[in-house]
Structures are given as C-alpha cells and as structure tokens.
C-alpha cells in the first residue's frame, strides 16, 4: 500500500488551473522526486499536502485513509514534516530553542527546562550523525548547518514523510554530499521523502522514484529513476528533446574584444591570462573555490588585483571599481542574484534601469514614460512573466528574476558580459530561454564569459572552455575537443603537455 496517494487533485486560482486532475502515489521508504518547470504545479501540490491550500477537487490518502488537511499543524499530526526552501528558523534564538519552538519541555513549575531541551537536541542530532552546539545562536551558523537544524526540527516532530523543497540551492558540493548521507541514513530506517529540485544530477543521485508535472498536469511517474537517463527526464519535463534545450549557434567569431594578462588576486587568483573574441562564448569551468568567480570579480573591479592588465580591443583599461567596469562596457551578472544582482523590494522597472539611469533621462531629469516603455520592451523581448512592471521583483520566479538581471545589464549597453552561474536555481525551460539570450548577445558581436558548475551547460553553450584549478587557469579546450571526463581531469589537477596555460 502506498504511503501517500494523490487522487484527481484540482486547484484553480482566479479561474486558472494550477493543478488539473493530478493523480499519483508514493511508496514508503522512497526518495520520491517531484519534478517540473516553474509553474508546473509542484509548489501548489506541496502546499495542499501541508494544508496551506485546500484542493478544489480530489482527495489525498495517507496509508489508505482519506484525509482533509486543514493546516500545517494538522499535517504535522499526520506525520508530515516540511523543510521549505526559505529558512524558517529564528536567528536570535539558539539551535535548541528553534528545534523545540512552541514544544519546549517544562519543569514542574512551568518554566522551560533548558537542560532537558539541550539534551534532547543532542539526541536528535546524534540520530543524524551530526554535531551542532544546541546553545549556539542560529545566526552564527552556516547555511548548511541551519538546514541541518531545520531537518532536526522536523525529525523531532516524529514524521513519517519529509518534504525537502530545493534543499541544496545554497549549499556547496561537500555540504550537498553530507545532506545526501543524512537522507540515505533516514531512508534506510524507513523514512519517505518528497524531494523537489531542478538539478537533474542530484535527482539521479538521491532519487529512487519520481513524478513529473507539466502545466499543472500529471505527465509520468518514474518507478526507478536510476534506470532512466537525464535526457529522458528533461524531455518529460519540458515536452521536447534535450538537443532542443541548447539552441543552435550562428554567431561569427571576430577579433579579440577582451584580453586579460597575468591577473592576480592575493591568495585567490594566480597569473591568469585569457582572451575572448567578438561573437564568442568562453566557459569558465572548475571546482568550487578554483578561482573562476574571483577572476571575474577582479576583471569587473569588484576584487582588488595585485597585478595584471586588462585590454579592450587592444586598449588598456583602468578598472578600479565596478563603476569603472560598467563605464568600459563590461557587465557582471553575479552568482548570488538575490543579494548582489537585484533589489528584491524594488519593482521590475526600477531594477531594469538601476545600472543605467542615463538611458531614461531627458534634459537631465528622469523620464518615467520613457522608463515604462523601455522596460516593457525588455519584458516583451526577454519573455519576463509579470503582469505589472511595478511589481516587486521578490514575487517573481527564479527564472524571471534572472531575466530581470539580464535586462538590467542589456540596458547598460555593454560589449562584454560575464555570467556567473546564470541558470542556478531555475527550471529547465527557463534555462533554454537564458541560453537563447546568451546566443543573441554573441550573434550581436558581444564577448561572453559563462561561469558554470554544470558541465552539460558548459559543453552545450560555450565555444571554448577555460579550466581553473587552485586559482590558476590550467587548460583551455575547444568545444569539439572537450567532454565531461576531460574537463574534470584538469579541474582536479590533472596535467599534460599543456598549451595556453597560465603559470
């Protein structure tokens, strides 16, 4: 008997169906991956399962019994625990206080029994094989440690089903490995997981089964994820083959637009040299901490270089700050778009023009009609899904937020674009649109650098690949000569008779 059954679930908002007659089941002890693009219905289904929304039609069965989940507290009583993508911990409280919030053990006199609370916290941590000081304030923990506390908090509520919503979006590779070990340990003890993620490699590694939704409809349940390829999963998700995800390239590669010689940042980047031509997409590949992002930030003036020279079409540039870089026609779309690339509380319109206010000035004053028209043109050209350009960016999906960042820098009129993890945290369909925008820039004769940890992405959109290891550019490969194994060989320190090497 399945532990969960979704039976003909339908949910509409303002007459638009977010879920349309969705039915599937999940077996006990599985890591069941819920997959689909943004807007596919994943979040709506999770919110129905946790009692945030009520289904308009259909029913949910838990261990064969039909239930109507009233709210999140009711879902907990049904042994459903949820670790949401956004951190729900209170930073000013301790680890233990967060774990047992509203469920604190009490003394006979009715006071909080801190000794017992700390001991119970350690007991739960021990079951996970982790060790975090229960007295430590949450604000002092790393993102990965906070996520572990979230899982401990859920475990302490005695769940049989745990929902993990994009759990790795802010974690390093090592932290992801540690999280997967915890998941596997709990799964071995009979725990059932619903795992929501856009990352196909993770789904293949941690998932045992999965379900794909598209446009609010059930597409397929995969009983054994290990037996299906990533290409097949993506085809189910987007409704078209993988070879259509990476658009064909038609750009003509011209003269050298950007040249960097002997660039160094103390302790981070060591004597890096490279060129990018007009119409070319150069990929930066390597392990986390290899110096890719630091190189980009040094070129952009966001990190102070100790030595090195930057040329644009042969002319030496003086870049001491991002403002200088923008003036020189260089744009950097940062990896952490929510903290560095966007003003989340501000509108779409405000964000688009924030890097280039001169484009909307008339006689020295801001022309708001010009701003609205310009922003609407970008919304249309980039396919940004927003009903009103005055809507705060924080309400947009990850893919649409990324497009707003693109619009911001396209409006700046740059010649050189550096994209740091441009598709991190967005769905496969939105990724394809982002790749199309990058292609368009190359076709317009711009020089493009793409920093990515996803090797299929690097191989799918780049003309050449620069591989970094321990702060050095150790190898350059043309796309036709590269594959994932070869890139990883150099990324972990492998060497041969290297050409184009930065010593």
CSV table of C-alpha atoms in Angstrom, one decimal:
chain,number,residue,atom,x,y,z
A,1,UNK,CA,0.0,0.0,0.0
A,2,UNK,CA,1.4,3.5,-0.9
A,3,UNK,CA,2.1,5.8,2.0
A,4,UNK,CA,0.6,8.8,0.0
A,5,UNK,CA,-2.0,8.8,-2.8
A,6,UNK,CA,-3.0,12.0,-4.7
A,7,UNK,CA,-6.4,11.3,-6.3
A,8,UNK,CA,-7.7,13.7,-9.0
A,9,UNK,CA,-6.3,16.8,-7.3
A,10,UNK,CA,-7.5,20.0,-8.9
A,11,UNK,CA,-6.8,23.6,-7.8
A,12,UNK,CA,-7.5,26.9,-9.5
A,13,UNK,CA,-6.6,30.5,-8.8
A,14,UNK,CA,-8.8,33.2,-10.4
A,15,UNK,CA,-10.1,30.6,-12.9
A,16,UNK,CA,-6.7,29.4,-13.9
A,17,UNK,CA,-5.9,25.8,-13.0
A,18,UNK,CA,-2.6,25.4,-11.2
A,19,UNK,CA,-3.4,21.6,-10.8
A,20,UNK,CA,-5.6,19.7,-13.2
A,21,UNK,CA,-6.8,16.3,-12.2
A,22,UNK,CA,-3.4,15.1,-10.8
A,23,UNK,CA,-3.2,11.5,-9.6
A,24,UNK,CA,-0.1,9.5,-8.5
A,25,UNK,CA,1.1,7.6,-5.5
A,26,UNK,CA,4.3,7.4,-3.4
A,27,UNK,CA,5.7,4.2,-1.8
A,28,UNK,CA,7.0,4.1,1.7
A,29,UNK,CA,10.8,4.4,2.1
A,30,UNK,CA,11.3,6.1,-1.3
A,31,UNK,CA,13.0,9.4,-2.1
A,32,UNK,CA,10.3,10.5,-4.5
A,33,UNK,CA,11.4,13.4,-6.7
A,34,UNK,CA,8.8,15.9,-7.7
A,35,UNK,CA,9.9,17.5,-11.0
A,36,UNK,CA,8.7,20.1,-13.4
A,37,UNK,CA,9.3,23.7,-14.6
A,38,UNK,CA,8.3,26.7,-12.5
A,39,UNK,CA,4.6,26.9,-12.8
A,40,UNK,CA,4.2,23.2,-13.3
A,41,UNK,CA,2.2,22.9,-10.1
A,42,UNK,CA,4.8,21.4,-7.7
A,43,UNK,CA,4.6,24.2,-5.1
A,44,UNK,CA,0.8,24.1,-5.2
A,45,UNK,CA,0.7,20.4,-4.6
A,46,UNK,CA,3.1,20.7,-1.7
A,47,UNK,CA,1.0,23.4,-0.2
A,48,UNK,CA,-2.1,21.3,-0.4
A,49,UNK,CA,-0.2,18.4,1.2
A,50,UNK,CA,0.9,20.7,4.1
A,51,UNK,CA,-2.5,22.3,4.5
A,52,UNK,CA,-1.6,25.8,3.2
A,53,UNK,CA,-4.1,25.4,0.4
A,54,UNK,CA,-7.2,23.3,0.1
A,55,UNK,CA,-7.9,21.3,-3.1
A,56,UNK,CA,-11.0,22.3,-5.1
A,57,UNK,CA,-11.5,18.7,-6.2
A,58,UNK,CA,-9.9,15.4,-5.4
A,59,UNK,CA,-8.6,13.8,-2.3
A,60,UNK,CA,-5.4,12.7,-0.5
A,61,UNK,CA,-4.9,9.4,1.1
A,62,UNK,CA,-2.3,8.7,3.8
A,63,UNK,CA,-1.7,5.0,4.3
A,64,UNK,CA,-5.0,4.3,2.6
A,65,UNK,CA,-7.1,6.7,4.7
A,66,UNK,CA,-8.6,9.7,3.1
A,67,UNK,CA,-7.6,12.9,4.9
A,68,UNK,CA,-8.5,16.6,4.5
A,69,UNK,CA,-5.5,18.5,5.7
A,70,UNK,CA,-6.7,21.7,7.4
A,71,UNK,CA,-3.4,23.5,8.1
A,72,UNK,CA,0.3,22.9,8.6
A,73,UNK,CA,-0.3,21.8,12.2
A,74,UNK,CA,-2.7,19.2,11.1
A,75,UNK,CA,-0.1,18.0,8.5
A,76,UNK,CA,2.4,17.5,11.4
A,77,UNK,CA,-0.2,15.4,13.3
A,78,UNK,CA,-0.4,13.3,10.2
A,79,UNK,CA,3.4,12.8,10.5
A,80,UNK,CA,4.2,15.0,7.5
A,81,UNK,CA,7.3,17.3,8.0
A,82,UNK,CA,8.5,20.0,5.7
A,83,UNK,CA,11.8,21.8,5.1
A,84,UNK,CA,10.9,24.7,3.0
A,85,UNK,CA,13.3,26.4,0.6
A,86,UNK,CA,13.2,29.6,2.6
A,87,UNK,CA,14.8,29.4,6.0
A,88,UNK,CA,12.1,29.3,8.8
A,89,UNK,CA,14.5,29.5,11.7
A,90,UNK,CA,14.6,32.5,14.1
A,91,UNK,CA,18.2,33.8,14.0
A,92,UNK,CA,18.2,35.3,17.5
A,93,UNK,CA,17.2,32.0,19.2
A,94,UNK,CA,19.5,29.1,19.9
A,95,UNK,CA,19.6,25.8,18.0
A,96,UNK,CA,17.6,24.0,20.7
A,97,UNK,CA,15.1,26.9,21.1
A,98,UNK,CA,14.4,26.7,17.3
A,99,UNK,CA,14.1,22.9,17.3
A,100,UNK,CA,11.5,22.9,20.2
A,101,UNK,CA,9.8,26.2,19.5
A,102,UNK,CA,6.2,26.0,20.9
A,103,UNK,CA,7.1,22.5,22.2
A,104,UNK,CA,9.6,23.4,24.9
A,105,UNK,CA,10.0,20.8,27.7
A,106,UNK,CA,8.8,22.3,31.0
A,107,UNK,CA,9.8,22.0,34.7
A,108,UNK,CA,7.2,21.2,37.4
A,109,UNK,CA,6.9,24.9,38.0
A,110,UNK,CA,6.0,25.5,34.3
A,111,UNK,CA,9.4,27.1,33.3
A,112,UNK,CA,11.3,26.0,30.2
A,113,UNK,CA,13.6,23.1,31.1
A,114,UNK,CA,16.7,24.2,29.2
A,115,UNK,CA,18.8,21.3,30.4
A,116,UNK,CA,16.3,18.7,29.0
A,117,UNK,CA,15.9,20.7,25.8
A,118,UNK,CA,19.7,20.8,25.1
A,119,UNK,CA,19.9,17.0,25.9
A,120,UNK,CA,17.0,16.2,23.6
A,121,UNK,CA,18.6,18.3,20.8
A,122,UNK,CA,21.8,16.4,21.1
A,123,UNK,CA,19.9,13.1,21.0
A,124,UNK,CA,18.2,14.1,17.7
A,125,UNK,CA,21.5,15.3,16.2
A,126,UNK,CA,23.1,12.0,17.2
A,127,UNK,CA,20.5,10.1,15.2
A,128,UNK,CA,21.5,12.1,12.2
A,129,UNK,CA,25.2,11.7,12.8
A,130,UNK,CA,25.8,15.4,13.2
A,131,UNK,CA,27.1,17.7,16.0
A,132,UNK,CA,26.0,21.3,16.4
A,133,UNK,CA,26.1,23.1,19.7
A,134,UNK,CA,22.4,23.3,20.8
A,135,UNK,CA,23.2,26.5,22.7
A,136,UNK,CA,24.6,28.3,19.6
A,137,UNK,CA,22.6,31.1,18.2
A,138,UNK,CA,21.2,30.2,14.7
A,139,UNK,CA,22.6,33.5,13.2
A,140,UNK,CA,26.1,32.2,13.9
A,141,UNK,CA,25.6,29.0,11.8
A,142,UNK,CA,26.4,28.4,8.2
A,143,UNK,CA,23.6,27.9,5.7
A,144,UNK,CA,24.3,24.2,5.6
A,145,UNK,CA,24.2,24.0,9.5
A,146,UNK,CA,20.9,25.9,9.5
A,147,UNK,CA,19.5,23.4,7.1
A,148,UNK,CA,20.5,20.5,9.3
A,149,UNK,CA,18.8,22.3,12.2
A,150,UNK,CA,15.7,22.5,10.1
A,151,UNK,CA,15.8,18.8,9.4
A,152,UNK,CA,16.4,18.0,13.1
A,153,UNK,CA,13.5,20.2,14.0
A,154,UNK,CA,11.3,18.3,11.6
A,155,UNK,CA,12.6,14.9,12.8
A,156,UNK,CA,11.8,15.9,16.4
A,157,UNK,CA,8.1,16.1,15.4
A,158,UNK,CA,8.1,12.4,14.6
A,159,UNK,CA,7.4,12.5,10.8
A,160,UNK,CA,7.0,9.5,8.5
A,161,UNK,CA,7.2,11.7,5.4
A,162,UNK,CA,9.6,14.6,5.0
A,163,UNK,CA,9.2,17.2,2.2
A,164,UNK,CA,12.5,18.8,1.0
A,165,UNK,CA,11.9,21.9,-1.2
A,166,UNK,CA,15.1,22.8,-3.2
A,167,UNK,CA,17.3,21.8,-0.2
A,168,UNK,CA,20.7,22.3,-2.0
A,169,UNK,CA,20.1,25.7,-3.6
A,170,UNK,CA,22.6,27.4,-1.2
A,171,UNK,CA,25.0,24.5,-0.4
A,172,UNK,CA,28.5,23.7,-1.6
A,173,UNK,CA,29.3,20.3,-3.2
A,174,UNK,CA,30.7,19.0,0.1
A,175,UNK,CA,27.6,20.2,2.0
A,176,UNK,CA,25.3,18.5,-0.6
A,177,UNK,CA,27.2,15.2,0.0
A,178,UNK,CA,26.7,15.5,3.7
A,179,UNK,CA,23.0,16.2,3.2
A,180,UNK,CA,22.6,13.2,0.9
A,181,UNK,CA,24.3,11.0,3.6
A,182,UNK,CA,21.7,12.1,6.1
A,183,UNK,CA,18.8,11.5,3.7
A,184,UNK,CA,20.1,8.0,2.8
A,185,UNK,CA,20.6,7.2,6.5
A,186,UNK,CA,17.0,8.2,7.3
A,187,UNK,CA,15.7,6.4,4.2
A,188,UNK,CA,17.4,3.2,5.4
A,189,UNK,CA,15.3,3.5,8.6
A,190,UNK,CA,12.1,3.7,6.6
A,191,UNK,CA,11.6,7.4,6.1
A,192,UNK,CA,9.8,8.6,3.0
A,193,UNK,CA,11.0,11.8,1.2
A,194,UNK,CA,9.3,14.1,-1.3
A,195,UNK,CA,12.3,15.8,-2.9
A,196,UNK,CA,11.7,18.9,-5.0
A,197,UNK,CA,14.6,20.0,-7.2
A,198,UNK,CA,15.6,21.4,-10.6
A,199,UNK,CA,19.0,19.7,-10.5
A,200,UNK,CA,18.9,16.6,-12.7
A,201,UNK,CA,22.3,15.2,-11.5
A,202,UNK,CA,21.1,15.4,-7.9
A,203,UNK,CA,17.8,13.8,-8.7
A,204,UNK,CA,19.6,10.9,-10.4
A,205,UNK,CA,21.9,10.5,-7.4
A,206,UNK,CA,19.5,10.7,-4.5
A,207,UNK,CA,16.1,9.8,-6.0
A,208,UNK,CA,14.6,6.4,-6.2
A,209,UNK,CA,11.3,7.3,-7.9
A,210,UNK,CA,9.7,10.4,-9.2
A,211,UNK,CA,6.8,12.2,-10.8
A,212,UNK,CA,6.8,14.9,-13.5
A,213,UNK,CA,4.2,17.6,-13.7
A,214,UNK,CA,3.8,20.0,-16.6
A,215,UNK,CA,1.4,22.9,-16.8
A,216,UNK,CA,-0.5,21.6,-13.8
A,217,UNK,CA,-1.0,18.2,-15.3
A,218,UNK,CA,0.4,14.8,-14.4
A,219,UNK,CA,2.9,13.6,-17.1
A,220,UNK,CA,4.5,10.4,-15.7
A,221,UNK,CA,5.6,8.6,-12.6
A,222,UNK,CA,9.1,7.0,-12.9
A,223,UNK,CA,9.3,3.9,-10.7
A,224,UNK,CA,13.1,3.6,-10.8
A,225,UNK,CA,15.0,6.9,-11.5
A,226,UNK,CA,18.3,5.0,-11.8
A,227,UNK,CA,17.1,3.3,-14.9
A,228,UNK,CA,16.2,6.4,-16.8
A,229,UNK,CA,18.5,9.0,-18.4
A,230,UNK,CA,18.7,12.7,-17.6
A,231,UNK,CA,17.8,13.4,-21.2
A,232,UNK,CA,14.6,11.3,-20.9
A,233,UNK,CA,13.6,13.1,-17.7
A,234,UNK,CA,14.2,16.5,-19.3
A,235,UNK,CA,12.0,15.5,-22.3
A,236,UNK,CA,9.2,14.7,-19.9
A,237,UNK,CA,9.6,18.0,-18.0
A,238,UNK,CA,9.7,20.3,-21.0
A,239,UNK,CA,8.0,18.3,-23.6
A,240,UNK,CA,10.8,18.4,-26.1
A,241,UNK,CA,14.2,16.6,-26.5
A,242,UNK,CA,17.3,17.7,-24.8
A,243,UNK,CA,19.0,18.6,-28.0
A,244,UNK,CA,16.5,21.5,-28.3
A,245,UNK,CA,17.4,22.8,-24.8
A,246,UNK,CA,20.7,24.3,-26.2
A,247,UNK,CA,19.8,26.5,-29.2
A,248,UNK,CA,22.0,26.2,-32.3
A,249,UNK,CA,24.8,28.7,-32.5
A,250,UNK,CA,25.0,31.1,-35.5
A,251,UNK,CA,27.5,33.7,-34.2
A,252,UNK,CA,30.5,34.7,-36.3
A,253,UNK,CA,33.6,34.8,-34.1
A,254,UNK,CA,35.6,38.0,-34.8
A,255,UNK,CA,38.6,39.9,-33.4
A,256,UNK,CA,39.7,39.8,-29.8
A,257,UNK,CA,37.5,42.1,-27.7
A,258,UNK,CA,38.7,41.3,-24.2
A,259,UNK,CA,42.2,40.3,-23.2
A,260,UNK,CA,43.4,39.7,-19.7
A,261,UNK,CA,47.1,39.3,-19.0
A,262,UNK,CA,48.8,38.0,-15.8
A,263,UNK,CA,45.8,38.7,-13.5
A,264,UNK,CA,46.4,38.0,-9.8
A,265,UNK,CA,44.4,38.5,-6.6
A,266,UNK,CA,46.4,37.6,-3.4
A,267,UNK,CA,45.5,34.1,-2.2
A,268,UNK,CA,42.7,33.7,-4.8
A,269,UNK,CA,43.9,34.1,-8.4
A,270,UNK,CA,47.4,33.4,-9.7
A,271,UNK,CA,48.7,34.9,-13.0
A,272,UNK,CA,45.6,34.2,-15.1
A,273,UNK,CA,45.6,35.2,-18.8
A,274,UNK,CA,42.9,34.7,-21.4
A,275,UNK,CA,41.2,36.2,-24.4
A,276,UNK,CA,37.6,36.5,-25.6
A,277,UNK,CA,36.6,37.4,-29.1
A,278,UNK,CA,33.5,39.1,-30.5
A,279,UNK,CA,30.8,36.6,-31.0
A,280,UNK,CA,32.5,34.0,-28.7
A,281,UNK,CA,31.2,32.4,-25.6
A,282,UNK,CA,34.1,31.4,-23.3
A,283,UNK,CA,33.2,29.0,-20.4
A,284,UNK,CA,35.0,29.1,-17.0
A,285,UNK,CA,34.9,25.6,-15.5
A,286,UNK,CA,36.4,24.1,-12.4
A,287,UNK,CA,35.6,23.0,-8.8
A,288,UNK,CA,34.1,25.4,-6.2
A,289,UNK,CA,36.8,27.7,-5.0
A,290,UNK,CA,39.0,27.2,-8.1
A,291,UNK,CA,39.1,30.9,-8.7
A,292,UNK,CA,36.6,31.3,-11.5
A,293,UNK,CA,34.3,33.8,-9.8
A,294,UNK,CA,37.3,35.6,-8.2
A,295,UNK,CA,38.8,36.1,-11.7
A,296,UNK,CA,35.5,37.6,-13.0
A,297,UNK,CA,35.2,39.9,-10.0
A,298,UNK,CA,38.8,41.1,-10.5
A,299,UNK,CA,38.1,41.9,-14.1
A,300,UNK,CA,34.9,43.7,-13.0
A,301,UNK,CA,36.8,45.7,-10.4
A,302,UNK,CA,34.9,44.1,-7.5
A,303,UNK,CA,38.1,42.5,-6.2
A,304,UNK,CA,41.4,44.3,-6.0
A,305,UNK,CA,44.0,42.8,-8.2
A,306,UNK,CA,47.7,42.8,-7.1
A,307,UNK,CA,48.9,42.7,-10.7
A,308,UNK,CA,47.6,42.1,-14.2
A,309,UNK,CA,46.4,44.1,-17.3
A,310,UNK,CA,43.0,44.3,-19.0
A,311,UNK,CA,42.6,45.3,-22.6
A,312,UNK,CA,39.5,46.0,-24.7
A,313,UNK,CA,40.2,45.8,-28.4
A,314,UNK,CA,43.9,46.5,-27.7
A,315,UNK,CA,43.3,49.5,-25.5
A,316,UNK,CA,44.5,49.2,-21.9
A,317,UNK,CA,41.7,49.7,-19.3
A,318,UNK,CA,41.9,51.3,-15.9
A,319,UNK,CA,39.4,49.4,-13.8
A,320,UNK,CA,39.4,50.0,-10.0
A,321,UNK,CA,35.7,49.6,-9.3
A,322,UNK,CA,32.5,48.1,-10.8
A,323,UNK,CA,31.6,51.7,-11.9
A,324,UNK,CA,34.8,51.8,-13.9
A,325,UNK,CA,34.0,48.4,-15.5
A,326,UNK,CA,30.5,49.5,-16.5
A,327,UNK,CA,31.9,52.7,-18.0
A,328,UNK,CA,34.3,50.4,-20.0
A,329,UNK,CA,31.4,48.3,-21.3
A,330,UNK,CA,31.8,45.3,-19.0
A,331,UNK,CA,28.8,43.7,-17.1
A,332,UNK,CA,28.9,41.1,-14.4
A,333,UNK,CA,25.8,39.1,-13.6
A,334,UNK,CA,26.6,37.7,-10.2
A,335,UNK,CA,26.0,34.2,-8.9
A,336,UNK,CA,24.1,35.5,-6.0
A,337,UNK,CA,21.5,37.5,-7.8
A,338,UNK,CA,19.2,37.9,-4.8
A,339,UNK,CA,21.9,39.6,-2.7
A,340,UNK,CA,24.1,41.2,-5.3
A,341,UNK,CA,22.2,41.5,-8.6
A,342,UNK,CA,18.7,42.6,-7.6
A,343,UNK,CA,16.9,44.9,-5.2
A,344,UNK,CA,14.2,42.5,-4.2
A,345,UNK,CA,11.9,45.0,-2.6
A,346,UNK,CA,12.1,47.3,-5.6
A,347,UNK,CA,10.0,47.0,-8.8
A,348,UNK,CA,10.9,45.2,-12.0
A,349,UNK,CA,11.1,48.6,-13.7
A,350,UNK,CA,13.4,50.1,-11.0
A,351,UNK,CA,15.7,47.1,-11.2
A,352,UNK,CA,16.0,47.2,-15.0
A,353,UNK,CA,17.1,50.8,-15.2
A,354,UNK,CA,19.2,50.8,-11.9
A,355,UNK,CA,22.6,50.4,-13.6
A,356,UNK,CA,22.0,52.9,-16.4
A,357,UNK,CA,19.7,55.8,-15.3
A,358,UNK,CA,21.2,57.9,-18.1
A,359,UNK,CA,19.2,55.9,-20.7
A,360,UNK,CA,15.9,57.3,-19.3
A,361,UNK,CA,16.9,60.9,-18.8
A,362,UNK,CA,15.5,63.8,-20.7
A,363,UNK,CA,17.2,67.2,-20.3
A,364,UNK,CA,18.8,66.0,-17.1
A,365,UNK,CA,15.6,64.6,-15.5
A,366,UNK,CA,14.2,61.1,-15.2
A,367,UNK,CA,11.6,60.5,-17.9
A,368,UNK,CA,9.2,58.0,-16.3
A,369,UNK,CA,7.2,57.5,-19.5
A,370,UNK,CA,10.5,56.6,-21.3
A,371,UNK,CA,11.3,54.2,-18.4
A,372,UNK,CA,8.0,52.4,-18.7
A,373,UNK,CA,8.2,52.0,-22.4
A,374,UNK,CA,11.9,50.8,-22.2
A,375,UNK,CA,11.1,48.3,-19.5
A,376,UNK,CA,8.0,47.0,-21.3
A,377,UNK,CA,10.2,46.4,-24.4
A,378,UNK,CA,12.7,44.3,-22.4
A,379,UNK,CA,9.8,42.4,-20.7
A,380,UNK,CA,8.5,41.5,-24.2
A,381,UNK,CA,11.9,40.8,-25.7
A,382,UNK,CA,13.1,38.5,-22.9
A,383,UNK,CA,9.7,36.9,-22.1
A,384,UNK,CA,9.6,38.1,-18.5
A,385,UNK,CA,6.4,36.8,-17.0
A,386,UNK,CA,5.0,39.7,-14.9
A,387,UNK,CA,1.6,41.3,-15.0
A,388,UNK,CA,2.8,44.7,-13.9
A,389,UNK,CA,6.3,46.1,-14.2
A,390,UNK,CA,5.8,48.0,-10.9
A,391,UNK,CA,5.5,44.6,-9.1
A,392,UNK,CA,8.4,44.0,-6.6
A,393,UNK,CA,11.0,41.5,-8.0
A,394,UNK,CA,10.8,39.3,-4.9
A,395,UNK,CA,7.4,37.9,-6.2
A,396,UNK,CA,8.9,36.7,-9.5
A,397,UNK,CA,10.1,33.1,-10.1
A,398,UNK,CA,13.9,32.4,-10.2
A,399,UNK,CA,13.9,32.3,-14.0
A,400,UNK,CA,12.1,35.6,-14.3
A,401,UNK,CA,14.3,37.2,-11.7
A,402,UNK,CA,17.3,36.2,-13.7
A,403,UNK,CA,15.8,37.7,-16.8
A,404,UNK,CA,15.4,41.0,-15.0
A,405,UNK,CA,19.1,40.9,-14.2
A,406,UNK,CA,19.8,40.3,-17.9
A,407,UNK,CA,17.5,43.2,-18.8
A,408,UNK,CA,19.4,45.4,-16.3
A,409,UNK,CA,22.7,44.8,-18.0
A,410,UNK,CA,21.5,44.7,-21.5
A,411,UNK,CA,20.1,48.2,-20.9
A,412,UNK,CA,23.6,49.3,-19.8
A,413,UNK,CA,24.8,48.7,-23.4
A,414,UNK,CA,27.8,46.6,-22.5
A,415,UNK,CA,30.1,44.9,-25.0
A,416,UNK,CA,31.5,42.3,-22.6
A,417,UNK,CA,29.2,40.1,-20.5
A,418,UNK,CA,30.2,37.9,-17.6
A,419,UNK,CA,27.6,35.5,-16.4
A,420,UNK,CA,28.3,33.7,-13.1
A,421,UNK,CA,26.1,30.6,-12.7
A,422,UNK,CA,23.4,32.2,-14.9
A,423,UNK,CA,20.9,29.3,-14.6
A,424,UNK,CA,21.4,28.3,-11.0
A,425,UNK,CA,18.0,27.6,-9.3
A,426,UNK,CA,15.8,28.0,-12.4
A,427,UNK,CA,13.9,25.3,-14.3
A,428,UNK,CA,14.9,23.6,-17.5
A,429,UNK,CA,12.6,25.6,-19.7
A,430,UNK,CA,13.8,28.9,-18.3
A,431,UNK,CA,17.4,27.7,-18.8
A,432,UNK,CA,16.7,27.2,-22.5
A,433,UNK,CA,15.4,30.8,-22.8
A,434,UNK,CA,18.5,32.1,-20.9
A,435,UNK,CA,20.8,30.2,-23.4
A,436,UNK,CA,18.9,31.8,-26.2
A,437,UNK,CA,19.6,35.3,-24.8
A,438,UNK,CA,23.3,34.4,-24.5
A,439,UNK,CA,23.3,33.2,-28.1
A,440,UNK,CA,21.7,36.5,-29.2
A,441,UNK,CA,24.4,38.5,-27.4
A,442,UNK,CA,27.1,36.5,-29.2
A,443,UNK,CA,25.3,37.0,-32.6
A,444,UNK,CA,25.4,40.7,-31.9
A,445,UNK,CA,29.2,40.6,-31.7
A,446,UNK,CA,29.4,40.8,-27.9
A,447,UNK,CA,32.0,38.8,-26.0
A,448,UNK,CA,30.5,36.5,-23.4
A,449,UNK,CA,32.0,34.6,-20.4
A,450,UNK,CA,29.9,32.0,-18.7
A,451,UNK,CA,30.9,30.6,-15.3
A,452,UNK,CA,29.1,27.3,-14.6
A,453,UNK,CA,29.4,24.3,-12.4
A,454,UNK,CA,27.1,22.3,-14.7
A,455,UNK,CA,29.3,20.6,-17.2
A,456,UNK,CA,26.5,19.8,-19.7
A,457,UNK,CA,25.8,23.6,-19.7
A,458,UNK,CA,29.4,24.5,-20.3
A,459,UNK,CA,29.6,22.0,-23.2
A,460,UNK,CA,26.2,23.0,-24.6
A,461,UNK,CA,26.7,26.7,-25.0
A,462,UNK,CA,30.4,27.6,-25.0
A,463,UNK,CA,32.8,27.8,-27.9
A,464,UNK,CA,35.9,27.4,-25.7
A,465,UNK,CA,36.4,26.2,-22.1
A,466,UNK,CA,38.9,27.6,-19.7
A,467,UNK,CA,39.5,25.2,-16.8
A,468,UNK,CA,40.6,26.5,-13.4
A,469,UNK,CA,42.4,24.7,-10.5
A,470,UNK,CA,43.5,26.3,-7.3
A,471,UNK,CA,43.4,29.8,-8.6
A,472,UNK,CA,45.1,29.1,-11.9
A,473,UNK,CA,43.8,28.7,-15.4
A,474,UNK,CA,45.4,25.3,-16.2
A,475,UNK,CA,43.9,24.4,-19.6
A,476,UNK,CA,41.9,25.7,-22.5
A,477,UNK,CA,39.8,23.4,-24.7
A,478,UNK,CA,37.8,24.0,-27.8
A,479,UNK,CA,34.3,22.7,-27.5
A,480,UNK,CA,34.8,19.9,-30.1
A,481,UNK,CA,37.8,18.6,-28.2
A,482,UNK,CA,36.1,18.6,-24.7
A,483,UNK,CA,33.9,16.2,-22.8
A,484,UNK,CA,33.0,16.0,-19.1
A,485,UNK,CA,35.7,13.5,-18.2
A,486,UNK,CA,38.4,15.6,-19.8
A,487,UNK,CA,37.2,18.8,-18.1
A,488,UNK,CA,37.1,17.1,-14.7
A,489,UNK,CA,40.6,15.6,-15.2
A,490,UNK,CA,42.1,19.1,-15.4
A,491,UNK,CA,39.7,20.6,-12.8
A,492,UNK,CA,41.0,18.2,-10.1
A,493,UNK,CA,44.7,18.9,-11.0
A,494,UNK,CA,45.5,16.6,-13.9
A,495,UNK,CA,48.2,17.8,-16.2
A,496,UNK,CA,49.7,17.0,-19.7
A,497,UNK,CA,51.8,18.9,-22.2
A,498,UNK,CA,49.6,22.0,-21.7
A,499,UNK,CA,49.1,24.7,-24.2
A,500,UNK,CA,47.6,28.1,-23.3
A,501,UNK,CA,48.5,27.6,-19.7
A,502,UNK,CA,48.7,30.3,-17.0
A,503,UNK,CA,51.7,29.6,-14.8
